[in-house]
Amino acid sequence: MSDIAVSCTVLPLLVTGDELLLADVLRLAAAAGVEIEVAHDSSAALRSWADAPAVLIGADSVEAIARHAPPRRDEVHVLARGGFDDGLYRAALSAGARTAVELPASERWLVDLLADAGDGTGGRAGTAYVAGVVGGCGGAGASTFACALATVAALRSPTLLMDLDPGGPGLDRVVGLDETTGVRWEGLAAARGRLGSRSLREALPSRAGLSVLTWSAGPAAALDPGTVRQVLSAGARGHDLVVVDLPRAEDEATVEVVSRCDLVLMVTGRSVAAVSSAGRVCDRLRGLTRELAVVVRAGRSALLTDQVGEALGLPVVAAIGHQRRLTEDVDLGLGPVRSRRSPLSRAARAVLDRIPERQAS
């Protein structure tokens, strides 16, 4: 992964002849710290249509845009100063709009969208590689490896560590961020509207390029799939890598996240019982994700590392040796990869070497 930030080479596009709407959007763009390109007619808009990180269409221009039938693309939004009638909604759909919003009610939403575009995280910009980590059996150390993978990745580029396992240890505690202020899942559950990548990044507990999203101490509430979808999208727009600690039990939110993973890593031991359990997890995951691979933990067993991969019919991408003082390091808030030469650090780098660089569009 590159440690050079992805930059936005083109500006968000606003299509409108409404001077009052233009003034409103320019004010909000200034609040977001970005410049915008303004097209006063539909013909001028089409020249920048494909490359703009986001396209905003004023209600006065949406019917003209719809008549041109522009190519479909992400991040097209219609803005109106006032309400929408059925005709305007139909025109917005014909123009390929994702949303239709009213000002001033949606000003905060629009500032976040423009800030994302200014970060190079709008419509056509690259999004993060998403790697899920799941235990093939109980006690496999999947959460610890997810933390190690994210910690090592953060040394190279911005990384989000997302906790989807309510039965886990709490990933902020594993990486030593449990006393750092920031939003947890409970705070995001009440969020409404589009979640901006910059807003999310600034709200989460973070250190040295690593942001963490988990639950506060105490019982973990079930996650709404819509909230998880919004958070994953915002996190992917604002980071180079998202590492998700997945639960072994499936629910609607977990299935959707797995389907959006570029790679799912299953962590398993080398015992016959562990591999048998991992096989059942594999059966559930096959077909849900783009790539499935195995990380094997050390331990006395009749099975060799290569035999584990053969038994599961999956590639083994890393092997984790025994790491001394791991529990003590985590308890002291030092995290799981105190040394670059530690077994967890070496295994994490082996996985990261397989992940392609994030590319800007």
mmCIF file of C-alpha atoms in Angstrom:
data_model
loop_
_atom_site.group_PDB
_atom_site.id
_atom_site.type_symbol
_atom_site.label_atom_id
_atom_site.label_comp_id
_atom_site.label_asym_id
_atom_site.label_seq_id
_atom_site.Cartn_x
_atom_site.Cartn_y
_atom_site.Cartn_z
ATOM 1 C CA MET A 1 0.000 0.000 0.000
ATOM 2 C CA SER A 2 1.223 3.462 -0.772
ATOM 3 C CA ASP A 3 1.901 5.936 2.003
ATOM 4 C CA ILE A 4 1.168 8.804 -0.385
ATOM 5 C CA ALA A 5 -2.300 10.236 0.155
ATOM 6 C CA VAL A 6 -4.744 9.959 -2.731
ATOM 7 C CA SER A 7 -5.403 13.438 -4.045
ATOM 8 C CA CYS A 8 -8.450 14.845 -5.832
ATOM 9 C CA THR A 9 -7.404 16.194 -9.250
ATOM 10 C CA VAL A 10 -10.859 17.456 -10.258
ATOM 11 C CA LEU A 11 -13.491 19.482 -8.430
ATOM 12 C CA PRO A 12 -17.026 18.596 -7.358
ATOM 13 C CA LEU A 13 -19.472 19.774 -10.010
ATOM 14 C CA LEU A 14 -22.546 21.922 -9.371
ATOM 15 C CA VAL A 15 -25.078 22.311 -12.205
ATOM 16 C CA THR A 16 -27.504 25.172 -11.629
ATOM 17 C CA GLY A 17 -28.700 28.501 -12.931
ATOM 18 C CA ASP A 18 -30.329 29.348 -9.589
ATOM 19 C CA GLU A 19 -28.210 32.145 -8.072
ATOM 20 C CA LEU A 20 -29.644 31.646 -4.590
ATOM 21 C CA LEU A 21 -28.875 27.926 -4.642
ATOM 22 C CA LEU A 22 -25.404 28.684 -6.003
ATOM 23 C CA ALA A 23 -24.762 31.085 -3.115
ATOM 24 C CA ASP A 24 -25.860 28.452 -0.594
ATOM 25 C CA VAL A 25 -23.634 25.740 -2.063
ATOM 26 C CA LEU A 26 -20.615 28.057 -2.320
ATOM 27 C CA ARG A 27 -21.042 28.930 1.353
ATOM 28 C CA LEU A 28 -21.202 25.250 2.333
ATOM 29 C CA ALA A 29 -18.217 24.413 0.110
ATOM 30 C CA ALA A 30 -16.223 27.089 1.940
ATOM 31 C CA ALA A 31 -17.218 25.493 5.241
ATOM 32 C CA ALA A 32 -15.966 22.138 3.903
ATOM 33 C CA GLY A 33 -12.726 23.755 2.725
ATOM 34 C CA VAL A 34 -13.151 22.817 -0.943
ATOM 35 C CA GLU A 35 -13.652 24.570 -4.257
ATOM 36 C CA ILE A 36 -16.355 23.542 -6.717
ATOM 37 C CA GLU A 37 -16.820 23.791 -10.464
ATOM 38 C CA VAL A 38 -20.040 25.475 -11.550
ATOM 39 C CA ALA A 39 -21.844 24.688 -14.816
ATOM 40 C CA HIS A 40 -24.732 27.011 -15.600
ATOM 41 C CA ASP A 41 -26.231 24.749 -18.285
ATOM 42 C CA SER A 42 -26.487 21.037 -19.004
ATOM 43 C CA SER A 43 -24.147 21.076 -22.002
ATOM 44 C CA ALA A 44 -21.312 22.531 -19.914
ATOM 45 C CA ALA A 45 -22.042 20.008 -17.182
ATOM 46 C CA LEU A 46 -21.502 17.019 -19.455
ATOM 47 C CA ARG A 47 -17.858 17.975 -20.052
ATOM 48 C CA SER A 48 -16.979 17.312 -16.399
ATOM 49 C CA TRP A 49 -19.712 14.764 -15.668
ATOM 50 C CA ALA A 50 -17.611 11.582 -15.692
ATOM 51 C CA ASP A 51 -14.575 12.819 -13.757
ATOM 52 C CA ALA A 52 -16.014 14.961 -10.968
ATOM 53 C CA PRO A 53 -15.801 13.279 -7.553
ATOM 54 C CA ALA A 54 -19.422 14.341 -6.926
ATOM 55 C CA VAL A 55 -22.140 15.927 -9.083
ATOM 56 C CA LEU A 56 -24.742 18.239 -7.567
ATOM 57 C CA ILE A 57 -27.716 19.188 -9.739
ATOM 58 C CA GLY A 58 -29.977 22.077 -8.847
ATOM 59 C CA ALA A 59 -33.705 21.442 -9.061
ATOM 60 C CA ASP A 60 -33.853 24.047 -11.835
ATOM 61 C CA SER A 61 -31.492 21.998 -14.035
ATOM 62 C CA VAL A 62 -32.437 18.406 -13.369
ATOM 63 C CA GLU A 63 -34.963 18.041 -16.201
ATOM 64 C CA ALA A 64 -32.452 19.365 -18.743
ATOM 65 C CA ILE A 65 -29.811 16.940 -17.463
ATOM 66 C CA ALA A 66 -32.281 14.064 -17.657
ATOM 67 C CA ARG A 67 -33.019 14.851 -21.316
ATOM 68 C CA HIS A 68 -29.310 14.402 -22.122
ATOM 69 C CA ALA A 69 -29.398 10.902 -20.538
ATOM 70 C CA PRO A 70 -25.816 11.194 -19.178
ATOM 71 C CA PRO A 71 -23.798 8.039 -18.377
ATOM 72 C CA ARG A 72 -24.699 6.437 -15.066
ATOM 73 C CA ARG A 73 -22.226 7.072 -12.257
ATOM 74 C CA ASP A 74 -22.029 7.220 -8.456
ATOM 75 C CA GLU A 75 -22.441 10.323 -6.289
ATOM 76 C CA VAL A 76 -25.065 12.234 -8.261
ATOM 77 C CA HIS A 77 -27.352 14.276 -6.012
ATOM 78 C CA VAL A 78 -30.192 16.713 -6.653
ATOM 79 C CA LEU A 79 -30.506 19.829 -4.467
ATOM 80 C CA ALA A 80 -33.601 21.951 -3.965
ATOM 81 C CA ARG A 81 -34.318 25.041 -1.893
ATOM 82 C CA GLY A 82 -37.712 23.829 -0.759
ATOM 83 C CA GLY A 83 -39.782 20.717 -1.373
ATOM 84 C CA PHE A 84 -39.833 18.098 -4.131
ATOM 85 C CA ASP A 85 -42.902 17.157 -6.128
ATOM 86 C CA ASP A 86 -43.416 13.849 -7.960
ATOM 87 C CA GLY A 87 -42.265 15.301 -11.276
ATOM 88 C CA LEU A 88 -38.995 16.470 -9.814
ATOM 89 C CA TYR A 89 -38.377 13.085 -8.191
ATOM 90 C CA ARG A 90 -38.965 11.337 -11.533
ATOM 91 C CA ALA A 91 -36.562 13.714 -13.269
ATOM 92 C CA ALA A 92 -33.946 13.088 -10.561
ATOM 93 C CA LEU A 93 -34.211 9.335 -11.133
ATOM 94 C CA SER A 94 -33.906 9.841 -14.892
ATOM 95 C CA ALA A 95 -30.734 11.863 -14.333
ATOM 96 C CA GLY A 96 -29.262 8.982 -12.327
ATOM 97 C CA ALA A 97 -29.397 10.778 -8.989
ATOM 98 C CA ARG A 98 -28.647 8.757 -5.884
ATOM 99 C CA THR A 99 -30.403 11.178 -3.532
ATOM 100 C CA ALA A 100 -32.615 14.266 -3.629
ATOM 101 C CA VAL A 101 -32.179 16.583 -0.659
ATOM 102 C CA GLU A 102 -33.613 19.865 0.552
ATOM 103 C CA LEU A 103 -31.680 22.865 1.792
ATOM 104 C CA PRO A 104 -31.227 24.170 4.428
ATOM 105 C CA ALA A 105 -32.328 20.962 6.182
ATOM 106 C CA SER A 106 -29.501 18.902 4.668
ATOM 107 C CA GLU A 107 -26.668 21.418 4.989
ATOM 108 C CA ARG A 108 -24.622 19.239 7.378
ATOM 109 C CA TRP A 109 -24.977 16.300 4.981
ATOM 110 C CA LEU A 110 -23.798 18.421 2.063
ATOM 111 C CA VAL A 111 -20.764 19.748 3.968
ATOM 112 C CA ASP A 112 -19.705 16.154 4.717
ATOM 113 C CA LEU A 113 -20.181 15.112 1.092
ATOM 114 C CA LEU A 114 -18.102 18.037 -0.166
ATOM 115 C CA ALA A 115 -15.420 17.367 2.442
ATOM 116 C CA ASP A 116 -15.202 13.760 1.218
ATOM 117 C CA ALA A 117 -14.799 15.005 -2.337
ATOM 118 C CA GLY A 118 -12.095 17.417 -1.226
ATOM 119 C CA ASP A 119 -10.270 14.522 0.443
ATOM 120 C CA GLY A 120 -10.280 12.628 -2.831
ATOM 121 C CA THR A 121 -12.835 10.218 -1.353
ATOM 122 C CA GLY A 122 -15.834 11.109 -3.501
ATOM 123 C CA GLY A 123 -17.556 9.264 -6.329
ATOM 124 C CA ARG A 124 -14.765 7.982 -8.607
ATOM 125 C CA ALA A 125 -11.852 8.060 -6.165
ATOM 126 C CA GLY A 126 -10.292 4.834 -4.959
ATOM 127 C CA THR A 127 -11.751 3.150 -1.915
ATOM 128 C CA ALA A 128 -10.098 0.993 0.673
ATOM 129 C CA TYR A 129 -9.188 -2.638 0.332
ATOM 130 C CA VAL A 130 -11.373 -4.518 2.836
ATOM 131 C CA ALA A 131 -9.933 -7.541 4.641
ATOM 132 C CA GLY A 132 -12.043 -9.607 7.016
ATOM 133 C CA VAL A 133 -10.580 -11.825 9.730
ATOM 134 C CA VAL A 134 -12.563 -14.702 11.249
ATOM 135 C CA GLY A 135 -11.726 -17.523 13.608
ATOM 136 C CA GLY A 136 -11.944 -20.991 12.134
ATOM 137 C CA CYS A 137 -12.407 -22.338 15.647
ATOM 138 C CA GLY A 138 -12.866 -20.996 19.147
ATOM 139 C CA GLY A 139 -9.734 -19.436 20.629
ATOM 140 C CA ALA A 140 -7.903 -19.252 17.310
ATOM 141 C CA GLY A 141 -6.695 -15.711 17.985
ATOM 142 C CA ALA A 142 -8.524 -14.056 15.096
ATOM 143 C CA SER A 143 -9.161 -10.806 16.982
ATOM 144 C CA THR A 144 -5.509 -10.560 17.979
ATOM 145 C CA PHE A 145 -4.397 -11.151 14.406
ATOM 146 C CA ALA A 146 -6.891 -8.560 13.095
ATOM 147 C CA CYS A 147 -5.353 -6.046 15.508
ATOM 148 C CA ALA A 148 -1.822 -7.001 14.459
ATOM 149 C CA LEU A 149 -2.699 -6.711 10.768
ATOM 150 C CA ALA A 150 -4.267 -3.270 11.210
ATOM 151 C CA THR A 151 -1.438 -2.001 13.437
ATOM 152 C CA VAL A 152 1.266 -2.992 10.950
ATOM 153 C CA ALA A 153 -0.767 -1.625 8.010
ATOM 154 C CA ALA A 154 -1.184 1.724 9.779
ATOM 155 C CA LEU A 155 2.580 2.190 9.681
ATOM 156 C CA ARG A 156 2.226 2.398 5.894
ATOM 157 C CA SER A 157 -1.072 4.237 5.348
ATOM 158 C CA PRO A 158 -4.376 5.156 7.095
ATOM 159 C CA THR A 159 -6.130 2.027 8.357
ATOM 160 C CA LEU A 160 -9.489 1.389 10.015
ATOM 161 C CA LEU A 161 -9.914 -1.526 12.405
ATOM 162 C CA MET A 162 -13.619 -2.384 12.655
ATOM 163 C CA ASP A 163 -14.980 -4.685 15.360
ATOM 164 C CA LEU A 164 -18.032 -6.729 14.336
ATOM 165 C CA ASP A 165 -17.588 -9.434 16.982
ATOM 166 C CA PRO A 166 -19.670 -8.505 20.060
ATOM 167 C CA GLY A 167 -18.263 -11.530 21.874
ATOM 168 C CA GLY A 168 -14.668 -10.406 21.357
ATOM 169 C CA PRO A 169 -12.325 -8.663 23.785
ATOM 170 C CA GLY A 170 -12.952 -5.134 22.464
ATOM 171 C CA LEU A 171 -10.356 -4.223 19.877
ATOM 172 C CA ASP A 172 -9.566 -0.820 21.391
ATOM 173 C CA ARG A 173 -8.284 -2.662 24.466
ATOM 174 C CA VAL A 174 -6.137 -5.017 22.403
ATOM 175 C CA VAL A 175 -4.365 -2.155 20.588
ATOM 176 C CA GLY A 176 -4.145 0.085 23.648
ATOM 177 C CA LEU A 177 -6.759 2.676 22.683
ATOM 178 C CA ASP A 178 -9.410 1.846 25.275
ATOM 179 C CA GLU A 179 -8.722 5.044 27.250
ATOM 180 C CA THR A 180 -8.666 7.227 24.127
ATOM 181 C CA THR A 181 -11.736 9.377 23.628
ATOM 182 C CA GLY A 182 -13.797 8.840 20.521
ATOM 183 C CA VAL A 183 -17.054 7.478 19.217
ATOM 184 C CA ARG A 184 -17.987 3.798 19.583
ATOM 185 C CA TRP A 185 -20.731 1.777 17.888
ATOM 186 C CA GLU A 186 -23.321 3.078 20.359
ATOM 187 C CA GLY A 187 -22.695 6.638 19.243
ATOM 188 C CA LEU A 188 -23.025 5.782 15.556
ATOM 189 C CA ALA A 189 -26.242 3.810 15.970
ATOM 190 C CA ALA A 190 -28.211 7.050 16.346
ATOM 191 C CA ALA A 191 -26.584 8.741 13.335
ATOM 192 C CA ARG A 192 -28.881 9.832 10.531
ATOM 193 C CA GLY A 193 -28.163 10.681 6.898
ATOM 194 C CA ARG A 194 -24.953 10.244 4.965
ATOM 195 C CA LEU A 195 -21.888 9.594 7.126
ATOM 196 C CA GLY A 196 -18.875 11.527 5.869
ATOM 197 C CA SER A 197 -15.487 9.841 5.781
ATOM 198 C CA ARG A 198 -13.785 12.863 7.319
ATOM 199 C CA SER A 199 -16.370 13.069 10.107
ATOM 200 C CA LEU A 200 -15.919 9.381 10.882
ATOM 201 C CA ARG A 201 -12.131 9.562 10.811
ATOM 202 C CA GLU A 202 -12.068 12.546 13.162
ATOM 203 C CA ALA A 203 -14.564 10.975 15.576
ATOM 204 C CA LEU A 204 -12.936 7.581 16.116
ATOM 205 C CA PRO A 205 -10.249 6.740 18.677
ATOM 206 C CA SER A 206 -6.991 6.809 16.737
ATOM 207 C CA ARG A 207 -3.217 6.824 16.966
ATOM 208 C CA ALA A 208 -0.387 6.777 14.426
ATOM 209 C CA GLY A 209 -2.591 6.163 11.389
ATOM 210 C CA LEU A 210 -4.804 3.561 13.072
ATOM 211 C CA SER A 211 -8.495 4.248 13.765
ATOM 212 C CA VAL A 212 -10.590 1.782 15.758
ATOM 213 C CA LEU A 213 -14.336 1.239 15.933
ATOM 214 C CA THR A 214 -15.646 -1.083 18.612
ATOM 215 C CA TRP A 215 -18.145 -1.131 21.488
ATOM 216 C CA SER A 216 -17.857 0.630 24.816
ATOM 217 C CA ALA A 217 -17.257 -1.540 27.886
ATOM 218 C CA GLY A 218 -20.318 -3.539 28.931
ATOM 219 C CA PRO A 219 -22.912 -5.544 27.003
ATOM 220 C CA ALA A 220 -22.677 -5.053 23.244
ATOM 221 C CA ALA A 221 -25.903 -4.147 21.496
ATOM 222 C CA ALA A 222 -26.824 -5.749 18.177
ATOM 223 C CA LEU A 223 -25.861 -3.695 15.141
ATOM 224 C CA ASP A 224 -28.347 -2.465 12.578
ATOM 225 C CA PRO A 225 -27.304 -3.601 9.067
ATOM 226 C CA GLY A 226 -27.989 -0.144 7.662
ATOM 227 C CA THR A 227 -25.662 1.467 10.198
ATOM 228 C CA VAL A 228 -22.922 -1.068 9.435
ATOM 229 C CA ARG A 229 -23.341 -0.435 5.705
ATOM 230 C CA GLN A 230 -22.997 3.334 6.167
ATOM 231 C CA VAL A 231 -19.968 3.018 8.433
ATOM 232 C CA LEU A 232 -18.176 0.566 6.148
ATOM 233 C CA SER A 233 -18.762 2.834 3.152
ATOM 234 C CA ALA A 234 -17.507 5.927 4.993
ATOM 235 C CA GLY A 235 -14.539 4.020 6.394
ATOM 236 C CA ALA A 236 -13.607 2.698 2.966
ATOM 237 C CA ARG A 237 -13.743 6.199 1.487
ATOM 238 C CA GLY A 238 -11.474 7.613 4.167
ATOM 239 C CA HIS A 239 -8.807 4.933 4.615
ATOM 240 C CA ASP A 240 -6.490 2.806 2.502
ATOM 241 C CA LEU A 241 -7.294 -0.433 4.319
ATOM 242 C CA VAL A 242 -10.226 -1.590 6.429
ATOM 243 C CA VAL A 243 -9.647 -4.642 8.646
ATOM 244 C CA VAL A 244 -12.851 -6.189 9.989
ATOM 245 C CA ASP A 245 -12.898 -8.595 12.920
ATOM 246 C CA LEU A 246 -15.772 -10.901 11.954
ATOM 247 C CA PRO A 247 -17.810 -13.054 14.338
ATOM 248 C CA ARG A 248 -18.125 -16.778 13.660
ATOM 249 C CA ALA A 249 -21.890 -16.521 14.102
ATOM 250 C CA GLU A 250 -23.685 -15.054 11.090
ATOM 251 C CA ASP A 251 -26.267 -12.303 11.015
ATOM 252 C CA GLU A 252 -27.518 -9.989 8.276
ATOM 253 C CA ALA A 253 -24.883 -7.324 8.893
ATOM 254 C CA THR A 254 -22.033 -9.850 8.930
ATOM 255 C CA VAL A 255 -23.126 -11.499 5.689
ATOM 256 C CA GLU A 256 -23.236 -8.129 3.929
ATOM 257 C CA VAL A 257 -19.783 -7.130 5.196
ATOM 258 C CA VAL A 258 -18.317 -10.472 4.130
ATOM 259 C CA SER A 259 -19.766 -9.962 0.659
ATOM 260 C CA ARG A 260 -17.943 -6.621 0.452
ATOM 261 C CA CYS A 261 -14.582 -7.985 1.599
ATOM 262 C CA ASP A 262 -11.833 -8.266 -0.983
ATOM 263 C CA LEU A 263 -10.233 -10.962 1.162
ATOM 264 C CA VAL A 264 -11.361 -12.989 4.170
ATOM 265 C CA LEU A 265 -8.629 -14.523 6.312
ATOM 266 C CA MET A 266 -9.583 -17.504 8.432
ATOM 267 C CA VAL A 267 -7.308 -18.038 11.421
ATOM 268 C CA THR A 268 -7.053 -21.617 12.628
ATOM 269 C CA GLY A 269 -4.878 -23.939 14.643
ATOM 270 C CA ARG A 270 -3.264 -27.090 13.262
ATOM 271 C CA SER A 271 -5.093 -29.695 15.301
ATOM 272 C CA VAL A 272 -7.523 -32.079 13.651
ATOM 273 C CA ALA A 273 -10.388 -30.629 15.712
ATOM 274 C CA ALA A 274 -9.462 -27.046 14.782
ATOM 275 C CA VAL A 275 -9.246 -27.843 11.070
ATOM 276 C CA SER A 276 -12.545 -29.721 11.197
ATOM 277 C CA SER A 277 -14.233 -26.684 12.744
ATOM 278 C CA ALA A 278 -12.558 -24.402 10.220
ATOM 279 C CA GLY A 279 -13.936 -26.533 7.415
ATOM 280 C CA ARG A 280 -17.471 -25.776 8.534
ATOM 281 C CA VAL A 281 -16.709 -22.059 8.623
ATOM 282 C CA CYS A 282 -15.256 -22.326 5.103
ATOM 283 C CA ASP A 283 -18.411 -23.973 3.849
ATOM 284 C CA ARG A 284 -20.436 -20.961 5.031
ATOM 285 C CA LEU A 285 -18.058 -18.399 3.568
ATOM 286 C CA ARG A 286 -17.421 -19.895 0.144
ATOM 287 C CA GLY A 287 -19.214 -17.895 -2.503
ATOM 288 C CA LEU A 288 -19.822 -14.916 -0.201
ATOM 289 C CA THR A 289 -16.448 -13.225 -0.642
ATOM 290 C CA ARG A 290 -14.015 -12.634 -3.486
ATOM 291 C CA GLU A 291 -11.090 -14.467 -1.913
ATOM 292 C CA LEU A 292 -10.754 -16.781 1.070
ATOM 293 C CA ALA A 293 -7.402 -17.741 2.574
ATOM 294 C CA VAL A 294 -5.960 -19.271 5.739
ATOM 295 C CA VAL A 295 -3.639 -18.019 8.458
ATOM 296 C CA VAL A 296 -2.288 -20.909 10.544
ATOM 297 C CA ARG A 297 -1.266 -20.606 14.171
ATOM 298 C CA ALA A 298 1.604 -22.521 15.695
ATOM 299 C CA GLY A 299 1.034 -25.360 18.100
ATOM 300 C CA ARG A 300 1.806 -28.989 18.673
ATOM 301 C CA SER A 301 -0.216 -31.019 16.193
ATOM 302 C CA ALA A 302 -0.097 -33.958 13.847
ATOM 303 C CA LEU A 303 -0.844 -31.620 10.914
ATOM 304 C CA LEU A 304 1.763 -29.510 9.148
ATOM 305 C CA THR A 305 0.937 -26.011 7.885
ATOM 306 C CA ASP A 306 0.701 -27.140 4.252
ATOM 307 C CA GLN A 307 -1.561 -30.000 5.259
ATOM 308 C CA VAL A 308 -3.994 -27.542 6.838
ATOM 309 C CA GLY A 309 -4.309 -25.708 3.535
ATOM 310 C CA GLU A 310 -4.740 -28.961 1.621
ATOM 311 C CA ALA A 311 -7.429 -30.174 4.014
ATOM 312 C CA LEU A 312 -9.381 -26.933 3.624
ATOM 313 C CA GLY A 313 -8.705 -26.519 -0.074
ATOM 314 C CA LEU A 314 -7.458 -22.975 0.506
ATOM 315 C CA PRO A 315 -4.116 -21.158 0.212
ATOM 316 C CA VAL A 316 -2.158 -20.562 3.410
ATOM 317 C CA VAL A 317 -0.975 -16.944 3.273
ATOM 318 C CA ALA A 318 0.779 -16.715 6.642
ATOM 319 C CA ALA A 319 1.830 -18.807 9.612
ATOM 320 C CA ILE A 320 2.036 -17.369 13.133
ATOM 321 C CA GLY A 321 4.666 -18.723 15.469
ATOM 322 C CA HIS A 322 4.463 -18.602 19.260
ATOM 323 C CA GLN A 323 4.911 -15.046 20.549
ATOM 324 C CA ARG A 324 6.341 -14.651 24.027
ATOM 325 C CA ARG A 325 4.883 -12.015 26.355
ATOM 326 C CA LEU A 326 1.934 -11.374 24.042
ATOM 327 C CA THR A 327 -0.623 -11.338 26.869
ATOM 328 C CA GLU A 328 1.605 -9.119 28.995
ATOM 329 C CA ASP A 329 2.166 -6.640 26.149
ATOM 330 C CA VAL A 330 -1.574 -6.366 25.477
ATOM 331 C CA ASP A 331 -2.346 -5.964 29.196
ATOM 332 C CA LEU A 332 0.208 -3.146 29.388
ATOM 333 C CA GLY A 333 -1.458 -1.326 26.479
ATOM 334 C CA LEU A 334 1.482 -1.932 24.126
ATOM 335 C CA GLY A 335 -0.557 -3.835 21.542
ATOM 336 C CA PRO A 336 0.172 -7.175 19.879
ATOM 337 C CA VAL A 337 3.129 -6.083 17.698
ATOM 338 C CA ARG A 338 5.623 -4.464 20.003
ATOM 339 C CA SER A 339 8.482 -5.562 17.736
ATOM 340 C CA ARG A 340 8.774 -5.672 13.930
ATOM 341 C CA ARG A 341 10.428 -9.062 14.306
ATOM 342 C CA SER A 342 7.614 -10.591 16.335
ATOM 343 C CA PRO A 343 5.727 -13.572 14.843
ATOM 344 C CA LEU A 344 2.500 -11.558 14.565
ATOM 345 C CA SER A 345 4.279 -8.693 12.824
ATOM 346 C CA ARG A 346 5.907 -11.030 10.302
ATOM 347 C CA ALA A 347 2.604 -12.767 9.590
ATOM 348 C CA ALA A 348 0.855 -9.417 9.132
ATOM 349 C CA ARG A 349 3.487 -8.248 6.658
ATOM 350 C CA ALA A 350 3.131 -11.494 4.711
ATOM 351 C CA VAL A 351 -0.571 -10.749 4.260
ATOM 352 C CA LEU A 352 -0.047 -7.066 3.461
ATOM 353 C CA ASP A 353 2.455 -7.931 0.747
ATOM 354 C CA ARG A 354 -0.435 -9.634 -1.092
ATOM 355 C CA ILE A 355 -2.685 -6.568 -0.968
ATOM 356 C CA PRO A 356 -2.531 -4.285 -4.035
ATOM 357 C CA GLU A 357 -1.857 -0.591 -3.658
ATOM 358 C CA ARG A 358 -4.869 1.631 -3.466
ATOM 359 C CA GLN A 359 -5.289 3.438 -6.764
ATOM 360 C CA ALA A 360 -6.972 6.734 -7.475
ATOM 361 C CA SER A 361 -9.429 6.754 -10.351
#
